[in-house]
Coordinates of C-alpha atoms and ligand atoms in Angstrom, one line a residue:
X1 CA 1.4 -50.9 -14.6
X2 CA 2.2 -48.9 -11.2
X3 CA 5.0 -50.7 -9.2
X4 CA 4.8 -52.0 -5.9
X5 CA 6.2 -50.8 -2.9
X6 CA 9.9 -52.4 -3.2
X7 CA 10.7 -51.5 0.3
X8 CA 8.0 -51.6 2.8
X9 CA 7.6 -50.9 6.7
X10 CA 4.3 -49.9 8.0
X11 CA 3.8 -47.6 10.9
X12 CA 1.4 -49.2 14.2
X13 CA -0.1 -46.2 16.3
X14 CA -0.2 -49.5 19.0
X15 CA 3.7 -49.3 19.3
X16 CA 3.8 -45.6 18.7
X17 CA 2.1 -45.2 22.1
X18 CA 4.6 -47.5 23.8
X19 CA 7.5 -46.1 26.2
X20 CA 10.1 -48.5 27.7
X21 CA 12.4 -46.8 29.8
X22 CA 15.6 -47.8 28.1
X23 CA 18.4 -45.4 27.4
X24 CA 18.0 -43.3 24.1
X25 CA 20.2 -44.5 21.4
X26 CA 22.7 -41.6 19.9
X27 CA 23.7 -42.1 16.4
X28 CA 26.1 -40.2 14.5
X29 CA 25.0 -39.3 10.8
X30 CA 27.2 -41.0 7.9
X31 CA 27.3 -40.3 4.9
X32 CA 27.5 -43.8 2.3
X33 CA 30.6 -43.2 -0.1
X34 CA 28.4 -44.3 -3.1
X35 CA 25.6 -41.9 -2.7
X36 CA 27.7 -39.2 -3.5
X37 CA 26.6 -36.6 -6.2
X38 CA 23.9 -38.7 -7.6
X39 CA 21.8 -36.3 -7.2
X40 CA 24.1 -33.8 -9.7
X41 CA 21.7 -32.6 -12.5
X42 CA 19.0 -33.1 -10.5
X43 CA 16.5 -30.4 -8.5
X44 CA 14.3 -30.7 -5.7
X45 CA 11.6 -29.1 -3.9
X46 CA 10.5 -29.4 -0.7
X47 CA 7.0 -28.1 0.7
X48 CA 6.8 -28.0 4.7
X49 CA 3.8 -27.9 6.6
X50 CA 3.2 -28.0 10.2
X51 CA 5.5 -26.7 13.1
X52 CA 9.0 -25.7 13.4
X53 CA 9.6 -29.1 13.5
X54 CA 9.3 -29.5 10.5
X55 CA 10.7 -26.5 9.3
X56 CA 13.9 -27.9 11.2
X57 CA 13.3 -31.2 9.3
X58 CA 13.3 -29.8 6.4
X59 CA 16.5 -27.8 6.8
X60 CA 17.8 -31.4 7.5
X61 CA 16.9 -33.0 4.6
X62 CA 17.7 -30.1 2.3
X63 CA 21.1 -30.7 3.5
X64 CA 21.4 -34.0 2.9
X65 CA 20.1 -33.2 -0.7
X66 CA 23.0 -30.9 -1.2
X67 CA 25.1 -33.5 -0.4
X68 CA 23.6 -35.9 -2.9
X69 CA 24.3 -33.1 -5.8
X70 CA 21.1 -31.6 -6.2
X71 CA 20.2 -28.3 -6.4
X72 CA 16.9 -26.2 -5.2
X73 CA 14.1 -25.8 -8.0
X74 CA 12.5 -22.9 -8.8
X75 CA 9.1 -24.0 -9.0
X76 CA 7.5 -27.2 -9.0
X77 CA 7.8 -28.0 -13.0
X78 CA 11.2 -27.6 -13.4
X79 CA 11.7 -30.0 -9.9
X80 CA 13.0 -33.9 -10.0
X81 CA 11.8 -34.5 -7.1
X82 CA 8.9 -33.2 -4.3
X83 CA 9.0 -34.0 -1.2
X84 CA 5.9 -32.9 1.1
X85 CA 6.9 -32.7 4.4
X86 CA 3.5 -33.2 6.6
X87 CA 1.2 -31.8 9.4
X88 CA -1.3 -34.4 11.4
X89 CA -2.2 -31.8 14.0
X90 CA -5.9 -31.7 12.7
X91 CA -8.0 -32.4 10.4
X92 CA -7.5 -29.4 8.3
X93 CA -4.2 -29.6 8.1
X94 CA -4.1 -33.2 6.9
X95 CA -6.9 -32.1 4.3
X96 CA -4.8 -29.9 2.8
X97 CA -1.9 -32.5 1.7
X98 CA -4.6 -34.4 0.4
X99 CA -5.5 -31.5 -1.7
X100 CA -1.8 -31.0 -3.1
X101 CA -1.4 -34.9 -3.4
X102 CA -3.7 -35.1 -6.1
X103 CA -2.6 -31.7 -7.3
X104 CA 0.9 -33.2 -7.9
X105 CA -0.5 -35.6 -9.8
X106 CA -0.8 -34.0 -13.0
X107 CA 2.6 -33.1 -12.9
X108 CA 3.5 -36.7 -12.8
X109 CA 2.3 -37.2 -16.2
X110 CA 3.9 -34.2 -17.6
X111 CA 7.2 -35.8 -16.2
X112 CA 6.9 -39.4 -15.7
X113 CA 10.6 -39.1 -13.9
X114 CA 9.6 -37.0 -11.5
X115 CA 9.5 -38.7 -7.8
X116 CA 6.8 -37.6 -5.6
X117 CA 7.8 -38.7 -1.6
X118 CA 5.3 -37.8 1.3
X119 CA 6.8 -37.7 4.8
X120 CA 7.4 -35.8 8.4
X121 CA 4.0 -36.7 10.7
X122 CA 1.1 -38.2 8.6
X123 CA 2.9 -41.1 7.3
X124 CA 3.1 -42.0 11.2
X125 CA -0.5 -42.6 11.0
X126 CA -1.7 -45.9 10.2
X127 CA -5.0 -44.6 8.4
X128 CA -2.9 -42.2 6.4
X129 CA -0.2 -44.5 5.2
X130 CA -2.9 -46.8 4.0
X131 CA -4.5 -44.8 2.3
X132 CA -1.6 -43.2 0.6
X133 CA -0.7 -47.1 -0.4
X134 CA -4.1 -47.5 -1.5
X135 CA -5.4 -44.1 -3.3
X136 CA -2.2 -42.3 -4.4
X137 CA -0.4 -44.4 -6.3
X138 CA 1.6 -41.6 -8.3
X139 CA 3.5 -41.5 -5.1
X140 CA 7.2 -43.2 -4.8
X141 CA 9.0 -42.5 -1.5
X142 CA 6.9 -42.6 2.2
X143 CA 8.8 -41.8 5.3
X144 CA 8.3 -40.7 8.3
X145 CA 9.9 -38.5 11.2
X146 CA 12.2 -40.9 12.7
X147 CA 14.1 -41.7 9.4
X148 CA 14.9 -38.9 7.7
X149 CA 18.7 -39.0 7.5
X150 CA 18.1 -42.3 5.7
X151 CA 16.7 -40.2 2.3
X152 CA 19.7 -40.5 0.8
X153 CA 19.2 -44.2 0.9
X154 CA 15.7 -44.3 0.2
X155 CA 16.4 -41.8 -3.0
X156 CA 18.8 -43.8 -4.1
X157 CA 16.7 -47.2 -4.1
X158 CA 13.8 -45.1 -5.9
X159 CA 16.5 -44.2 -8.4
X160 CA 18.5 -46.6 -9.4
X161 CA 16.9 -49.5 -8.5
X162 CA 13.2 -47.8 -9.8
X163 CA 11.8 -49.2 -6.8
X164 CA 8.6 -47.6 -4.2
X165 CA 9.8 -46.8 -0.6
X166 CA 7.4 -46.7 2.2
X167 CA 9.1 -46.9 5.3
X168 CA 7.7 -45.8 8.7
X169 CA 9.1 -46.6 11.7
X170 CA 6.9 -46.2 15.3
X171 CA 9.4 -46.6 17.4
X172 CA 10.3 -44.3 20.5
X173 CA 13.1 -42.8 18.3
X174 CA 16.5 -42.0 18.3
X175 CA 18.8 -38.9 18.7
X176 CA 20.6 -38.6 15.3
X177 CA 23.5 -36.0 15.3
X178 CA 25.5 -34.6 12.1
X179 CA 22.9 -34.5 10.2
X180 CA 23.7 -32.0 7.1
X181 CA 21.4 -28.7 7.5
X182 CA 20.6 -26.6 4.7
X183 CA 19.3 -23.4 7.0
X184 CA 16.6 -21.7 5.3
X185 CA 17.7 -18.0 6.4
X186 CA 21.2 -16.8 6.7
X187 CA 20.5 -15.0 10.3
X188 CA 17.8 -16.9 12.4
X189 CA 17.8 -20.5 12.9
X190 CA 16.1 -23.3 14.5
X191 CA 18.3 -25.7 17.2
X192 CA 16.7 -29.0 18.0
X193 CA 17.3 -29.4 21.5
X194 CA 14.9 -32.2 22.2
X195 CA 12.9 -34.4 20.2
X196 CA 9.3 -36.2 21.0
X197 CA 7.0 -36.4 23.5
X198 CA 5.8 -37.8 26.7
X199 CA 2.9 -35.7 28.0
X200 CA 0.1 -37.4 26.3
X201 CA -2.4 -34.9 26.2
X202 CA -5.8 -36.8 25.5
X203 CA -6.5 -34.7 22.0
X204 CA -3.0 -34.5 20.6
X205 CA -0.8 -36.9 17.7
X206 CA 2.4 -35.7 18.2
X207 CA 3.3 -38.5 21.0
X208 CA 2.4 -40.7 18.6
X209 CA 4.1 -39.4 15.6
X210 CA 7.2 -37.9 17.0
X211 CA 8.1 -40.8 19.7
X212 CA 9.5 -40.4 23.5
X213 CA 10.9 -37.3 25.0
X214 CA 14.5 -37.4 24.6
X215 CA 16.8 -34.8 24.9
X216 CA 20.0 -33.8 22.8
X217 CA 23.4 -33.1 25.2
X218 CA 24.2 -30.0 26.1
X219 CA 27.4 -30.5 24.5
X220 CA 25.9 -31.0 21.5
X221 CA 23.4 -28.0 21.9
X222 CA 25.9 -25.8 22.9
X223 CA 28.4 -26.3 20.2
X224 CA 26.1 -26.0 17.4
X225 CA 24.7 -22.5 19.4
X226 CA 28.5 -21.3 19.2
X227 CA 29.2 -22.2 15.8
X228 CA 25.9 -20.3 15.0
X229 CA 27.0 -17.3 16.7
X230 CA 30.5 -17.7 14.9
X231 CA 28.6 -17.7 11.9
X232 CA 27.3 -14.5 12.1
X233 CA 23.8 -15.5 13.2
X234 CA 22.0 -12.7 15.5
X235 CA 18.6 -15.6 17.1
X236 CA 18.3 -19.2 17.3
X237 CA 14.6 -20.4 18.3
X238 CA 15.2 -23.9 20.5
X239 CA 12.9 -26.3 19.4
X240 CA 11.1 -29.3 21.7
X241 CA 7.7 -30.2 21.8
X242 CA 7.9 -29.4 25.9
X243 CA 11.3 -27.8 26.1
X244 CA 10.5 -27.5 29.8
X245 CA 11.2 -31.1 30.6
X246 CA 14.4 -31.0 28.9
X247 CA 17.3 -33.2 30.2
X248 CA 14.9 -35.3 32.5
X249 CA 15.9 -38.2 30.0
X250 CA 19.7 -37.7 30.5
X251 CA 21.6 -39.1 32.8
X252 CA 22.7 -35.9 34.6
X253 CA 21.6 -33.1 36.7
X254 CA 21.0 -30.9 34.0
X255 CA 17.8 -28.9 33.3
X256 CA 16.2 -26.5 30.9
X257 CA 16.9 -23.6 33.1
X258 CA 20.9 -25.0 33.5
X259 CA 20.6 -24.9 29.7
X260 CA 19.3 -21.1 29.4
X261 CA 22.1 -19.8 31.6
X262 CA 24.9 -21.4 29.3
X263 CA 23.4 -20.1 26.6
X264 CA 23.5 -16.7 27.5
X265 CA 26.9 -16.7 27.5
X266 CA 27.1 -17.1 24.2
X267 CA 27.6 -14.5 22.5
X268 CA 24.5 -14.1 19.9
X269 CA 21.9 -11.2 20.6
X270 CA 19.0 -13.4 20.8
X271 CA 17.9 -16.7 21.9
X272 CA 13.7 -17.8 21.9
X273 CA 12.2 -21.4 22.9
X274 CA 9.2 -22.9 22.2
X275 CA 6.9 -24.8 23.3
X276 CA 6.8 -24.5 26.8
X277 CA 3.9 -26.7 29.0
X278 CA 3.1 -25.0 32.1
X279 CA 3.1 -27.9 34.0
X280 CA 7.1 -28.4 33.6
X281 CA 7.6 -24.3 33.8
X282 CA 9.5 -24.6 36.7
X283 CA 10.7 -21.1 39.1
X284 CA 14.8 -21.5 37.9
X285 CA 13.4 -20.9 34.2
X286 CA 11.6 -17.9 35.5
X287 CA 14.9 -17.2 37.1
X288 CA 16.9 -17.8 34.0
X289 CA 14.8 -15.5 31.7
X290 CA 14.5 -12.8 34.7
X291 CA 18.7 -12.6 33.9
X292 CA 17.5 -11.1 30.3
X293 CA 20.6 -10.5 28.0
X294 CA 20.2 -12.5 25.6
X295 CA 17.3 -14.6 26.9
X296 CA 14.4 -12.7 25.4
X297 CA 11.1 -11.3 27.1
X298 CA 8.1 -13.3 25.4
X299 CA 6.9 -16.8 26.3
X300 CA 4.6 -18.7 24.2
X301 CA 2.7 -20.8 27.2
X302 CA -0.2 -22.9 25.6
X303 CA -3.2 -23.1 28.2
X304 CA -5.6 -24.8 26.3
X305 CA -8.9 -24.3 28.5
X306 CA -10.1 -22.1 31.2
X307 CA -11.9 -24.7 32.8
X308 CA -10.0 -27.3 34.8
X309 CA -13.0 -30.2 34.2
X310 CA -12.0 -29.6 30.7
X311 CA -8.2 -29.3 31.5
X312 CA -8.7 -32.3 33.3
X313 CA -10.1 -34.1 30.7
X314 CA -6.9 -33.1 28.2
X315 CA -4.3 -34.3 30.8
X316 CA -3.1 -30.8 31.3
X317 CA -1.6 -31.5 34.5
X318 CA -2.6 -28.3 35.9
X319 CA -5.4 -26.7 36.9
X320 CA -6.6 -22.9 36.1
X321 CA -5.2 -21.7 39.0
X322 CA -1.7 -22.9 39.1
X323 CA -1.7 -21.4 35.5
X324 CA -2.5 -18.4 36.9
X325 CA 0.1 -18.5 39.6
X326 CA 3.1 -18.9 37.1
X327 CA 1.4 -15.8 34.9
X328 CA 1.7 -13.9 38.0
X329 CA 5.5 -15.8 38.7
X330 CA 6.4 -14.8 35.2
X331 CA 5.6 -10.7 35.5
X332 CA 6.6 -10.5 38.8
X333 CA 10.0 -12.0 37.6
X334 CA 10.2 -10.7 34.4
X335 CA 8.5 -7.0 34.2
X336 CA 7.3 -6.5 30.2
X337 CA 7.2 -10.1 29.2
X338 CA 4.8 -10.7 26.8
X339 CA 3.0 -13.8 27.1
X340 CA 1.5 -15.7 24.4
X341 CA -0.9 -19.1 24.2
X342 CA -2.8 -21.9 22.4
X343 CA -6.3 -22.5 23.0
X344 CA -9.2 -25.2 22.0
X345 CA -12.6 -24.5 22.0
X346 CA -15.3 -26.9 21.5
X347 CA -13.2 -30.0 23.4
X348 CA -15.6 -32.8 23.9
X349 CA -18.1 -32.1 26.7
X350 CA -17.4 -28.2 26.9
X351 CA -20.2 -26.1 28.0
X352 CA -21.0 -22.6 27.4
X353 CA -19.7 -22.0 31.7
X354 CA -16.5 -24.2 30.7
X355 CA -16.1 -21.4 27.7
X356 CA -17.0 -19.0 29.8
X357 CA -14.0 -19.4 31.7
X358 CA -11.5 -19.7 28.8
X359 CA -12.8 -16.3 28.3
X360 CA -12.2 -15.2 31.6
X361 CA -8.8 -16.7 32.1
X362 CA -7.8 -15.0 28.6
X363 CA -8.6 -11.5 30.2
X364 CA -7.0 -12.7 33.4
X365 CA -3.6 -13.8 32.3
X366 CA -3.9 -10.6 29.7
X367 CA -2.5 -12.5 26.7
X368 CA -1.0 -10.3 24.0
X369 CA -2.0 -13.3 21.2
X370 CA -3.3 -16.6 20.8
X371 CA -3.4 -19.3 18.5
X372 CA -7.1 -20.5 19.1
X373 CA -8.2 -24.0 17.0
X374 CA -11.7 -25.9 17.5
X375 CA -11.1 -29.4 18.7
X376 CA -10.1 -31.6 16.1
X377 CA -10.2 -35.6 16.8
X378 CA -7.1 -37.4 15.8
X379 CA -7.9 -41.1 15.3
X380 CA -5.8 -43.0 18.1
X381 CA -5.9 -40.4 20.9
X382 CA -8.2 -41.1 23.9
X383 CA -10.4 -37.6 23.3
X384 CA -11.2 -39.1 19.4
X385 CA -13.7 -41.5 21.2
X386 CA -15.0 -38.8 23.5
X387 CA -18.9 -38.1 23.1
X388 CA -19.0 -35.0 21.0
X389 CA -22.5 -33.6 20.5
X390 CA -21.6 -29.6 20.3
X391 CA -23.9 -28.3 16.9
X392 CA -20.9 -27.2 14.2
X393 CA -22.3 -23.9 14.8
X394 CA -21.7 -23.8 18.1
X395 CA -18.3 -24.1 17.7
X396 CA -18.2 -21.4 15.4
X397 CA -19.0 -18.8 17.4
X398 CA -17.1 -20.0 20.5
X399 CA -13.6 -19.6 18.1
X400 CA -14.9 -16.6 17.1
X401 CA -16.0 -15.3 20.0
X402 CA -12.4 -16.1 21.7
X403 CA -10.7 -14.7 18.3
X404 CA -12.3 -11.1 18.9
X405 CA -11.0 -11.1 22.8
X406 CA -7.5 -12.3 21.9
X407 CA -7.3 -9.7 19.1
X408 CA -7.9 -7.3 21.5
X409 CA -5.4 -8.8 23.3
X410 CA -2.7 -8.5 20.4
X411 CA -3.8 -4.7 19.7
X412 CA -3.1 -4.1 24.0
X413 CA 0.1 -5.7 23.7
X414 CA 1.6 -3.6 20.4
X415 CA -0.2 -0.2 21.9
X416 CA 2.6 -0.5 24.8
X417 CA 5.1 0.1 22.4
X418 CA 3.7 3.2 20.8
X419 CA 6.2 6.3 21.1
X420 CA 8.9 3.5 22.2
X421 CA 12.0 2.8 20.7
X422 CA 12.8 -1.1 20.4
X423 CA 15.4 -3.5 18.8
X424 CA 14.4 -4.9 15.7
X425 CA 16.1 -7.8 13.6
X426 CA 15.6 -6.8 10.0
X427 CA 14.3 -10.0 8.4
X428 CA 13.4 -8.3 4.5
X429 CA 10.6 -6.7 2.8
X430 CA 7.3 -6.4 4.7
X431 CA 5.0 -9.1 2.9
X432 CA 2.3 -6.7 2.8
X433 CA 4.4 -4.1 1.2
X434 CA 7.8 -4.6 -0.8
X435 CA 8.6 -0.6 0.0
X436 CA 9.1 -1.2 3.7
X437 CA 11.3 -3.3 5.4
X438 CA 9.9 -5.7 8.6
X439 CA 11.4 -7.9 11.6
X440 CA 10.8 -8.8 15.1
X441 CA 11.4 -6.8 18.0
X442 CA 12.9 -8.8 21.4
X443 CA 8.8 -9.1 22.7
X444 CA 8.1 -10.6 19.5
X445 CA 6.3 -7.5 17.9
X446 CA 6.1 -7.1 14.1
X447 CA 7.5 -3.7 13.2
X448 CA 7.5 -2.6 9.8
X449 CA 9.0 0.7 8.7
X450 CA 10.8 2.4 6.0
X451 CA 14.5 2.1 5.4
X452 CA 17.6 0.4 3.1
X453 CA 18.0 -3.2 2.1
X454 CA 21.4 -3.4 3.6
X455 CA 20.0 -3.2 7.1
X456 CA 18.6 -6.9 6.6
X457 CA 19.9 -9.4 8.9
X458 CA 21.2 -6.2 11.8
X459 CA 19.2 -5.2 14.4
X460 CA 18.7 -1.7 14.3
X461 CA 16.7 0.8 16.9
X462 CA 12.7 1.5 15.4
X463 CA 10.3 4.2 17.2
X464 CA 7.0 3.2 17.2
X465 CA 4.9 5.4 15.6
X466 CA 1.7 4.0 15.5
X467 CA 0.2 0.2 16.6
X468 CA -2.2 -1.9 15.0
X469 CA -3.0 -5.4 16.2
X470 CA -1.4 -7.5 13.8
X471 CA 1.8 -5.1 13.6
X472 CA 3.6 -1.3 14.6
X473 CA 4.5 0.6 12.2
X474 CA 7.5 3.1 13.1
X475 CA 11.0 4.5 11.4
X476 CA 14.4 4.0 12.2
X477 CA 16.2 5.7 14.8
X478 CA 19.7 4.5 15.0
X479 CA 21.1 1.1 13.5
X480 CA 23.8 -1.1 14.6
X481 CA 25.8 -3.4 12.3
Ligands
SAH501 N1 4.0 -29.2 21.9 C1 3.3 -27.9 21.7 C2 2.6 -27.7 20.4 C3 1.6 -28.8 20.0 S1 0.7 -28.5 18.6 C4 2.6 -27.7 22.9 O1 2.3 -28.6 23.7 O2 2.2 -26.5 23.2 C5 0.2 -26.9 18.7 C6 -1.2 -26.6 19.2 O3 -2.2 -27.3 18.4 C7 -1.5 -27.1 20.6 O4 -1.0 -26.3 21.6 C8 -3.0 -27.2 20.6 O5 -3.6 -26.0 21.0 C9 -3.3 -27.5 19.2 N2 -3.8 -28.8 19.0 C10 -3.2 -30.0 19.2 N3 -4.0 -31.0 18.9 C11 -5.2 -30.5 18.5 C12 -6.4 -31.1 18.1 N4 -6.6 -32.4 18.1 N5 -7.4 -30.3 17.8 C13 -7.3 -29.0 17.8 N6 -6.1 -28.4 18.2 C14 -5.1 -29.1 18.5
SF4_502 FE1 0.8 -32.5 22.1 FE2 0.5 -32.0 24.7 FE3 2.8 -33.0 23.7 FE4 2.1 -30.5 23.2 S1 2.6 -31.3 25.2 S2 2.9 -32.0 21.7 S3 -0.1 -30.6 23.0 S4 0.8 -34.0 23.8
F3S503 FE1 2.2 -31.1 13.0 FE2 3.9 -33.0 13.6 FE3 4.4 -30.5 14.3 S1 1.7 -33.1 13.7 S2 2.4 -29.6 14.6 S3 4.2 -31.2 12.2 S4 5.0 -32.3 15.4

């Protein structure tokens, strides 16, 4: 008979949503003495989905696995343990884990030992945590994304005690430092700087699933930059849901921008940010990343809608306009900077003229790419109970209609480059094909281009030969080591 849930702590999307203004408490990771190496013998796997949150959650959690002993499978049959770390951002993403849930399944009863956990930001979500109680009962270990530096606790209960763990906290979350990270690339990595957040916009989980905006200390954010850079890493990405509000939960006079410009003296070649909302972009960031170095020229700045009855609606913050306004900021400041979004389409109540001007603010603000979704509604948020009555096929075309501008978009921003030389960290094989070697140039381009294994992980000098929209293509001109 299938055990019951030994351990048990439900999540409430009614307290997720709460925010008392108390100070944040900072932890410091520990390690128990008697969960050492039980993990020895023993592989995992982990399977991320979702943002680079998650990515930088799974690093975590990776490294506290290597500290319990175990060792990274292979594949999934020769795994002890799975652990899905999960999206809630829509619909299809959650439909997906559902898929591999029951796919898991079946290796379950090839290996009765193996432990199946499901965690990151579904579990967060009352319906989904039911339901993983109630229809999934192959799985042993639930957690969410405020408790992951307890696994080794919660891997030991499901062990040696052969007891289910489901235990989801809403609460508005903690900063947790020392955490063990098991990086998943030797060259780039992700730095936490904040975690959560407060801006509530009416279609979106993540406040709910990720807690209250609270920032890490620069100390804290500095130091691990450094030991990075010591480390031989050439680009850290800083993660926060809205970097841009970073610090306003700290006790000091410290901002984003504050941030930036001690980080540039640091000497690694590149440091990147996302996500930023325009409503916190404030004129010293455009300042800071007008000082270049090692601040690099792209900004991913999600503007959702074209219309501000829509924007409105999403509790943007800002209208079309001001959007506009720190576009024109950004080039003026920063000459070259490519500029990159998210956008909806099909949000509750949009009309062909409210698409219209998504269209029109895309050619406006000259975008050089887009992540475009249709609206999705996430049970809990306000815009889940909005009327919706667009036909499925409306929505359709309005993404695809959007798509075709924004690829244009993409194939105006890489033309730019053709007959240029840039700087391009070598991050391996191109995926498309094994005989050419790809990476990032500092606008965020996708070069591919002939040349020897050994220059993976330098940045070397490419000229652009040719662009395409999704990538340049181009040969080597000089490297550096
Ligand atoms: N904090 C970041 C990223 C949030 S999620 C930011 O604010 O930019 C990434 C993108 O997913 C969002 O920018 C938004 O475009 C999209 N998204 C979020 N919730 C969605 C929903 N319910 N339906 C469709 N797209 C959504
Ligand atoms: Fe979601 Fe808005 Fe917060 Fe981004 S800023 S995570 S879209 S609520
Ligand atoms: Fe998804 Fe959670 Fe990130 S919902 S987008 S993994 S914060």
């Amino acid at each position: 008979m299938e055990k019951d849930y030994g351990k048990y702590f439900a999540p409430s999307l009614k307290e997720a949503r709460k925010r008392i203004k108390k100070e944040i408490e900072k932890i410091k990771f520990s390690f128990p003495e008697h969960l050492r190496q039980f993990g020895k013998d023993k592989k995992y796997l982990i399977k991320t989905f979702g943002c680079q949150a998650n990515e930088a959650d799974s690093e975590k959690m990776a490294g506290i696995l290597h500290r319990l002993g175990f060792t990274e499978a292979d594949n999934e049959s020769e795994a002890d343990l799975i652990l899905l770390n999960t999206c809630a951002i829509r619909e299809t993403a959650e439909n997906r884990t559902f898929g591999e849930l029951g796919r898991l399944k079946g290796f379950k009863m090839h290996n009765p030992d193996l432990l199946l956990g499901v965690c990151g930001c579904m579990p967060q979500e009352e319906r989904v945590f039911n339901l993983i109680k109630e229809k999934y009962p192959h799985i042993d270990l639930v957690f969410g994304t405020h408790n992951i530096h307890k696994l080794g606790e919660y891997l030991y209960d499901a062990y040696l005690n052969k007891e289910k763990v489901a235990e989801v906290f809403s609460e508005e979350g903690k900063v947790v430092e020392g955490i063990p990270t098991k990086r998943a690339h030797d060259r780039k990595a992700w730095v936490n700087i904040m975690y959560g957040c407060d801006e509530f916009c009416t279609y979106c989980i993540v406040p709910y699933t990720r807690g209250r905006e609270r920032s890490r200390s620069p100390e804290d954010i500095i130091s691990e930059v450094r030991e990075l850079a010591e480390l031989g890493y050439q680009e850290v990405t800083l993660l926060g849901q809205n970097v841009n509000a970073y610090g306003k939960d700290l006790n000091i006079d410290y901002t984003f921008a504050d941030l930036l410009l001690e980080l540039r003296e640091i000497a690694i070649p590149r440091i990147r940010f996302t996500t930023s909302h325009p409503h916190d972009l404030d004129d010293e960031t455009i300042y800071a990343l007008a000082k270049g170095g090692n601040l690099m020229p792209h900004l991913h700045l999600p503007v959702q809608s074209g219309s501000n009855k829509i924007l409105k609606k999403m509790n943007r913050k800002y209208t079309r306009e001001e959007y506009l306004e720190k576009i024109r900021m950004l080039r003026k400041h920063v000459p070259g900077i490519s500029i990159t979004t998210d956008i909806i389409v099909a949000f509750p109540g949009e009309t062909d003229e409210d698409f219209k001007e998504t269209l029109s603010l895309v050619r406006e603000a000259d975008f050089e790419g887009a992540f475009t979704f249709i609206f999705s509604p996430r049970e809990g948020t306000p815009a889940a109970k909005y009327p919706d009555d667009l036909d499925p096929g409306v929505k359709k075309e309005r993404l695809l209609a959007l798509n075709k501008l924004v690829n244009e978009g993409y194939l105006r921003g890489n033309k730019r480059f053709e007959g240029k030389t840039v700087k391009v960290l070598v991050d391996g094989p191109s995926q498309k094909n094994p005989h050419l070697l790809s990476g990032y140039t500092e606008h965020n381009k996708l070069v591919n281009f002939p040349g020897d294994k050994n220059l993976i992980g330098k940045i070397v000098d490419v000229k652009v030969e040719k662009a395409y929209t999704w990538h340049l293509r181009g040969i080597i001109s000089k490297s550096h080591s």
